[in-house]
Short mmCIF file of C-alpha atoms in Angstrom, two decimals:
data_model
loop_
_atom_site.label_atom_id
_atom_site.label_comp_id
_atom_site.label_asym_id
_atom_site.label_seq_id
_atom_site.Cartn_x
_atom_site.Cartn_y
_atom_site.Cartn_z
CA MET A 220 47.14 16.31 43.20
CA SER A 221 48.19 12.88 42.06
CA HIS A 222 46.92 12.96 38.43
CA LYS A 223 48.89 14.48 35.55
CA TYR A 224 46.48 17.36 34.71
CA ARG A 225 46.67 20.81 36.31
CA PRO A 226 44.19 23.70 35.90
CA ILE A 227 45.12 25.80 32.86
CA ASP A 228 46.60 29.23 33.43
CA LEU A 229 44.52 31.90 31.61
CA ALA A 230 47.05 34.69 32.04
CA ALA A 231 48.44 34.25 28.52
CA VAL A 232 45.08 34.19 26.74
CA LYS A 233 44.90 36.69 23.84
CA THR A 234 41.90 39.02 23.55
CA TYR A 235 40.69 41.54 20.96
CA SER A 236 38.40 44.56 20.88
CA ILE A 237 34.67 43.90 20.44
CA LYS A 238 34.70 46.81 17.97
CA THR A 239 36.69 44.69 15.50
CA ARG A 240 34.40 41.68 15.72
CA ASP A 241 31.81 40.64 13.11
CA ASN A 242 28.34 40.34 14.69
CA LYS A 243 25.21 38.70 13.36
CA VAL A 244 22.85 41.14 15.12
CA ASN A 245 23.03 44.91 15.38
CA VAL A 246 20.63 47.65 16.47
CA GLN A 247 20.60 49.43 13.11
CA ASP A 248 19.60 46.48 10.95
CA HIS A 249 17.87 43.89 13.11
CA PHE A 250 16.20 45.24 16.24
CA ALA A 251 12.44 45.67 16.58
CA ALA A 252 10.85 49.09 16.56
CA ALA A 253 9.40 50.23 19.87
CA PRO A 254 5.61 49.74 19.94
CA ARG A 255 3.17 52.58 20.39
CA ALA A 256 -0.57 52.92 20.62
CA GLY A 257 -2.44 53.18 17.33
CA LEU A 258 0.07 51.41 15.09
CA SER A 259 -1.20 50.52 11.63
CA LEU A 260 -0.74 46.96 10.43
CA ALA A 261 1.98 48.04 8.02
CA GLU A 262 3.84 49.84 10.81
CA PHE A 263 3.50 46.88 13.16
CA PHE A 264 4.71 44.41 10.54
CA ALA A 265 7.61 46.63 9.48
CA GLY A 266 8.58 47.01 13.13
CA LEU A 267 9.11 43.30 13.75
CA PRO A 268 12.75 42.26 14.28
CA ARG A 269 14.57 41.61 11.02
CA LEU A 270 15.82 38.17 11.87
CA LEU A 271 14.78 34.57 12.57
CA GLY A 272 11.04 33.86 12.56
CA ALA A 273 9.97 37.42 11.79
CA ASP A 274 12.19 37.54 8.72
CA ASN A 275 10.95 34.11 7.63
CA LEU A 276 7.39 35.41 7.83
CA ARG A 277 8.41 38.45 5.77
CA GLY A 278 9.91 36.12 3.21
CA VAL A 279 6.68 34.14 2.89
CA VAL A 280 4.59 37.31 2.61
CA ASP A 281 6.89 38.69 -0.08
CA ALA A 282 6.79 35.39 -1.99
CA VAL A 283 2.98 35.26 -1.94
CA VAL A 284 2.68 38.89 -3.03
CA ALA A 285 5.23 38.42 -5.81
CA ALA A 286 3.54 35.24 -7.03
CA ARG A 287 0.11 36.84 -7.28
CA ARG A 288 1.42 39.98 -8.96
CA LYS A 289 2.89 37.64 -11.60
CA GLN A 290 -0.32 35.57 -11.75
CA ARG A 291 1.42 32.50 -10.37
CA PRO A 292 -0.29 29.92 -8.14
CA VAL A 293 -0.50 30.11 -4.35
CA VAL A 294 -1.63 26.74 -3.01
CA LEU A 295 -2.87 26.29 0.55
CA ALA A 296 -2.51 22.77 1.98
CA LEU A 297 -4.03 22.37 5.43
CA GLY A 298 -4.66 19.82 8.13
CA GLY A 299 -7.72 19.49 10.32
CA HIS A 300 -6.48 21.52 13.26
CA VAL A 301 -6.36 24.64 11.08
CA ILE A 302 -10.12 24.40 10.61
CA LYS A 303 -10.66 23.81 14.33
CA CYS A 304 -8.75 27.02 15.05
CA GLY A 305 -11.63 29.00 13.53
CA LEU A 306 -9.59 30.37 10.63
CA GLN A 307 -12.17 29.89 7.87
CA PRO A 308 -13.09 33.61 7.68
CA VAL A 309 -9.41 34.49 7.32
CA LEU A 310 -8.70 31.87 4.67
CA LYS A 311 -11.96 32.53 2.83
CA LYS A 312 -10.97 36.17 2.50
CA LEU A 313 -7.72 35.09 0.82
CA ILE A 314 -9.74 32.91 -1.57
CA GLU A 315 -12.16 35.70 -2.40
CA ALA A 316 -9.27 38.14 -2.90
CA GLU A 317 -7.72 35.67 -5.38
CA VAL A 318 -4.62 35.26 -3.25
CA ILE A 319 -5.19 31.52 -2.75
CA THR A 320 -5.60 29.78 -6.10
CA ALA A 321 -6.10 26.19 -4.88
CA VAL A 322 -6.93 24.52 -1.57
CA VAL A 323 -5.65 21.10 -0.54
CA MET A 324 -6.99 19.24 2.52
CA ASN A 325 -6.58 15.97 4.33
CA GLY A 326 -9.72 14.05 5.28
CA SER A 327 -9.88 15.54 8.75
CA ALA A 328 -9.96 19.10 7.43
CA ALA A 329 -12.78 18.22 5.02
CA ILE A 330 -14.83 16.69 7.84
CA HIS A 331 -14.43 19.70 10.11
CA ASP A 332 -15.25 22.01 7.20
CA PHE A 333 -18.44 20.02 6.45
CA GLU A 334 -19.55 19.93 10.10
CA VAL A 335 -18.99 23.65 10.59
CA SER A 336 -21.08 24.38 7.50
CA LEU A 337 -23.88 22.16 8.79
CA VAL A 338 -24.18 23.05 12.48
CA GLY A 339 -21.70 25.88 13.04
CA ALA A 340 -19.58 23.67 15.31
CA THR A 341 -17.13 20.77 15.17
CA SER A 342 -14.51 18.81 17.16
CA GLU A 343 -16.26 16.40 19.49
CA ASP A 344 -14.80 15.48 22.88
CA VAL A 345 -13.14 12.19 21.92
CA GLY A 346 -12.09 11.20 25.41
CA ALA A 347 -15.60 11.61 26.77
CA VAL A 348 -17.25 9.28 24.25
CA LEU A 349 -14.55 6.87 23.04
CA HIS A 350 -15.13 4.17 25.67
CA SER A 351 -18.89 4.26 25.23
CA GLY A 352 -18.50 3.43 21.53
CA ASP A 353 -19.98 6.71 20.36
CA PHE A 354 -16.92 8.51 18.96
CA GLY A 355 -17.24 9.43 15.30
CA PHE A 356 -20.71 8.09 14.62
CA SER A 357 -22.69 11.26 13.93
CA GLU A 358 -25.24 10.38 11.26
CA GLU A 359 -25.20 13.75 9.53
CA THR A 360 -21.43 13.74 9.03
CA GLY A 361 -20.88 10.16 7.89
CA GLY A 362 -24.14 9.81 6.00
CA GLY A 363 -23.98 13.24 4.40
CA MET A 364 -20.38 13.10 3.25
CA ASN A 365 -20.51 9.51 2.00
CA SER A 366 -23.69 10.28 0.08
CA ALA A 367 -22.02 13.33 -1.47
CA LEU A 368 -19.07 11.20 -2.55
CA GLN A 369 -21.39 8.61 -4.13
CA GLU A 370 -23.19 11.31 -6.11
CA GLY A 371 -19.92 13.01 -7.02
CA LEU A 372 -18.53 9.75 -8.35
CA ALA A 373 -21.37 9.43 -10.84
CA ALA A 374 -21.12 13.11 -11.76
CA GLY A 375 -17.42 12.90 -12.57
CA LEU A 376 -16.37 15.15 -9.69
CA GLY A 377 -13.48 14.80 -7.30
CA TYR A 378 -13.65 14.49 -3.51
CA GLY A 379 -13.28 18.15 -2.59
CA GLU A 380 -15.67 19.49 -5.23
CA ALA A 381 -18.30 16.88 -4.36
CA ILE A 382 -18.35 17.91 -0.71
CA GLY A 383 -18.30 21.62 -1.54
CA ARG A 384 -21.20 21.25 -3.96
CA ARG A 385 -23.23 19.25 -1.45
CA ILE A 386 -22.81 22.02 1.13
CA LEU A 387 -24.09 24.60 -1.34
CA GLU A 388 -26.86 22.51 -2.88
CA GLN A 389 -28.32 21.59 0.50
CA ARG A 390 -27.92 25.15 1.72
CA HIS A 391 -26.13 24.33 4.93
CA PRO A 392 -26.95 27.04 7.48
CA PHE A 393 -23.30 27.96 7.99
CA ALA A 394 -22.08 27.46 4.42
CA ASP A 395 -20.43 30.88 4.54
CA PHE A 396 -17.84 29.35 6.86
CA SER A 397 -16.93 26.50 4.49
CA LEU A 398 -13.69 26.65 2.52
CA LEU A 399 -14.77 23.82 0.23
CA ALA A 400 -17.96 25.71 -0.62
CA ALA A 401 -15.95 28.91 -1.13
CA CYS A 402 -13.70 27.12 -3.61
CA VAL A 403 -16.69 25.85 -5.59
CA GLU A 404 -18.23 29.32 -5.64
CA LYS A 405 -14.93 30.89 -6.72
CA GLY A 406 -14.23 28.17 -9.29
CA ILE A 407 -10.83 27.18 -7.93
CA PRO A 408 -9.60 23.61 -7.30
CA ALA A 409 -10.23 22.03 -3.90
CA THR A 410 -8.71 18.60 -3.39
CA VAL A 411 -9.04 16.19 -0.47
CA HIS A 412 -6.54 13.42 0.21
CA VAL A 413 -7.47 10.58 2.55
CA ALA A 414 -5.99 7.39 3.89
CA LEU A 415 -8.73 4.80 4.35
CA GLY A 416 -9.44 4.16 8.00
CA THR A 417 -8.21 7.53 9.27
CA ASP A 418 -11.50 9.45 9.13
CA ILE A 419 -14.72 9.10 11.11
CA ILE A 420 -16.83 8.83 7.96
CA HIS A 421 -15.08 5.51 7.25
CA GLN A 422 -16.83 4.16 10.37
CA HIS A 423 -20.28 4.89 8.97
CA PRO A 424 -22.43 2.06 7.52
CA SER A 425 -22.60 3.91 4.20
CA ALA A 426 -18.80 4.06 3.80
CA ASP A 427 -17.51 2.58 0.56
CA GLY A 428 -13.76 2.20 0.23
CA ALA A 429 -13.91 1.93 -3.54
CA VAL A 430 -15.80 5.22 -3.79
CA ALA A 431 -13.54 7.05 -1.35
CA GLY A 432 -10.46 5.67 -3.04
CA GLU A 433 -11.55 6.68 -6.52
CA MET A 434 -12.65 10.13 -5.41
CA THR A 435 -9.42 10.94 -3.60
CA PHE A 436 -7.40 9.48 -6.48
CA ARG A 437 -9.16 11.84 -8.86
CA ASP A 438 -8.11 14.66 -6.59
CA PHE A 439 -4.54 13.38 -6.53
CA ARG A 440 -4.40 13.54 -10.32
CA LEU A 441 -5.87 17.06 -10.23
CA LEU A 442 -3.35 18.07 -7.59
CA THR A 443 -0.52 16.81 -9.79
CA ALA A 444 -1.69 19.15 -12.56
CA ILE A 445 -1.69 22.02 -10.05
CA VAL A 446 1.82 21.18 -8.89
CA ALA A 447 3.01 20.90 -12.50
CA ASP A 448 2.17 24.62 -12.83
CA LEU A 449 3.86 25.67 -9.57
CA SER A 450 6.98 27.33 -11.03
CA GLY A 451 7.19 30.86 -9.65
CA GLY A 452 4.38 30.08 -7.21
CA VAL A 453 4.02 29.26 -3.53
CA TRP A 454 3.04 26.11 -1.63
CA LEU A 455 1.87 26.72 1.94
CA ASN A 456 1.70 23.61 4.13
CA VAL A 457 -0.23 24.47 7.27
CA GLY A 458 -0.68 21.93 10.03
CA SER A 459 -0.25 18.66 8.11
CA ALA A 460 2.70 16.68 9.42
CA VAL A 461 2.49 13.51 7.33
CA LEU A 462 -0.16 13.03 4.65
CA LEU A 463 -0.05 16.25 2.63
CA PRO A 464 3.77 16.55 2.58
CA GLU A 465 3.90 13.02 1.17
CA VAL A 466 1.16 13.70 -1.38
CA PHE A 467 2.91 16.91 -2.46
CA LEU A 468 6.23 15.12 -2.97
CA LYS A 469 4.64 12.39 -5.09
CA ALA A 470 2.70 14.90 -7.18
CA LEU A 471 5.90 16.87 -7.79
CA SER A 472 7.75 13.69 -8.78
CA ILE A 473 5.05 12.76 -11.31
CA ALA A 474 5.04 16.27 -12.76
CA GLN A 475 8.81 16.19 -13.26
CA ASN A 476 8.63 12.66 -14.68
CA LEU A 477 6.11 13.82 -17.29
CA GLY A 478 8.42 16.60 -18.44
CA HIS A 479 7.09 19.58 -16.50
CA HIS A 480 10.15 21.44 -15.27
CA VAL A 481 8.85 22.71 -11.93
CA ASP A 482 11.36 25.02 -10.27
CA GLY A 483 11.84 28.45 -8.77
CA PHE A 484 8.91 28.19 -6.37
CA THR A 485 8.64 28.94 -2.65
CA THR A 486 7.40 26.61 0.07
CA ALA A 487 6.58 27.26 3.70
CA ASN A 488 5.64 25.00 6.58
CA PHE A 489 3.51 26.51 9.31
CA ASP A 490 3.13 24.36 12.42
CA MET A 491 3.31 24.44 16.20
CA ILE A 492 6.37 22.19 16.06
CA GLN A 493 8.46 21.28 13.03
CA HIS A 494 8.22 17.65 11.91
CA TYR A 495 10.51 15.55 9.72
CA ARG A 496 8.26 15.16 6.67
CA PRO A 497 7.24 18.80 6.20
CA LEU A 498 10.83 19.93 6.73
CA THR A 499 12.19 17.35 4.30
CA ASN A 500 9.42 16.94 1.73
CA VAL A 501 8.11 20.52 1.66
CA VAL A 502 10.79 22.93 2.83
CA LYS A 503 14.06 21.29 1.74
CA ARG A 504 13.92 18.70 -1.05
CA PRO A 505 11.49 20.42 -3.46
CA THR A 506 13.30 23.77 -3.25
CA SER A 507 16.84 22.43 -3.55
CA GLY A 508 17.08 23.69 -7.14
CA HIS A 509 16.22 27.37 -7.49
CA GLY A 510 13.50 27.67 -4.89
CA ARG A 511 13.28 28.79 -1.28
CA GLY A 512 11.76 27.08 1.74
CA TYR A 513 10.67 28.66 5.02
CA THR A 514 9.63 27.33 8.41
CA ILE A 515 7.24 29.28 10.62
CA THR A 516 6.77 27.80 14.08
CA GLY A 517 3.87 28.81 16.29
CA HIS A 518 0.13 28.75 16.75
CA HIS A 519 -1.96 28.84 13.58
CA GLU A 520 -4.54 31.10 15.20
CA ILE A 521 -1.84 33.79 15.49
CA ASN A 522 0.46 33.27 12.51
CA ILE A 523 -2.13 32.69 9.78
CA PRO A 524 -4.16 35.87 10.44
CA LEU A 525 -0.89 37.81 10.59
CA LEU A 526 0.24 36.31 7.28
CA ALA A 527 -3.12 37.01 5.63
CA ALA A 528 -3.33 40.58 6.88
CA ALA A 529 0.22 41.38 5.77
CA VAL A 530 -0.34 39.88 2.31
CA LEU A 531 -3.61 41.73 1.75
CA ASP A 532 -2.08 44.96 3.03
CA GLN A 533 0.91 44.73 0.71
CA LEU A 534 -1.14 43.76 -2.32
CA GLN A 535 -3.37 46.77 -1.73
CA ASP A 536 -0.43 49.13 -1.23
CA ARG A 537 1.38 47.89 -4.33
CA GLY A 538 -1.70 47.91 -6.52
#
């Protein structure tokens, strides 16, 4: 060889016994229990590995259970895909069981919730109708929701309550599947936060930007009051990558600015992939004092029912 380097000789390398080494995983403390037929939910959940995602999920369950036992808030913030996953019965059960104390939605989630309550279905095939100029122009959705917002404006309601009340007052055939209606029936806050131009109801002839803006701003002010009371509670961000993490951060900033010392709460971001804003504005920054943030990565249709079942199971067991 002409260059100055020669292969290193490994003969003098020092080794040590694996028995003296510190390990991050061991069979006694971290391994999963072997499955068997007929496992109860509690046995299944306890048998998950005690590390990584499974331990994060345990942490969220424990935080929710602890918060409710202490009568502290548990706020559910969700994007539209969560509704399209068919999770309303799961989430409604948490509302009825007084686990969830407030629901926060983006505009997409509110639209899917409204459509499901009306016809028992939602989520049109965008690709099939976009080029024909038909995407987003269903009369019942745009006309119904914009009318509800107009009436809610005059009645002094916010966006979420106005839609929930319209669903109940008009006796939508599938109202039992509406989270906004469930919140109205239970008497808990339901807020909706929109960016003008993002939702199909903004395409409708009856759309009024001033009405939508005022209604969602009312909900933002209500949300800020909810966040001001979050100490010792839990904020669950499920499937919103941009809008709700930003709204949450601004609400928290206002609450602190007004003298509400909000600290010692838990946050969790559930999503199929982890995005910058939820990680930064939900999981990390808000909990940098005395809180704790968790990330749960995976499909909502699997993780959210598992979370709900584990929470309800533990609350029942612990009285």
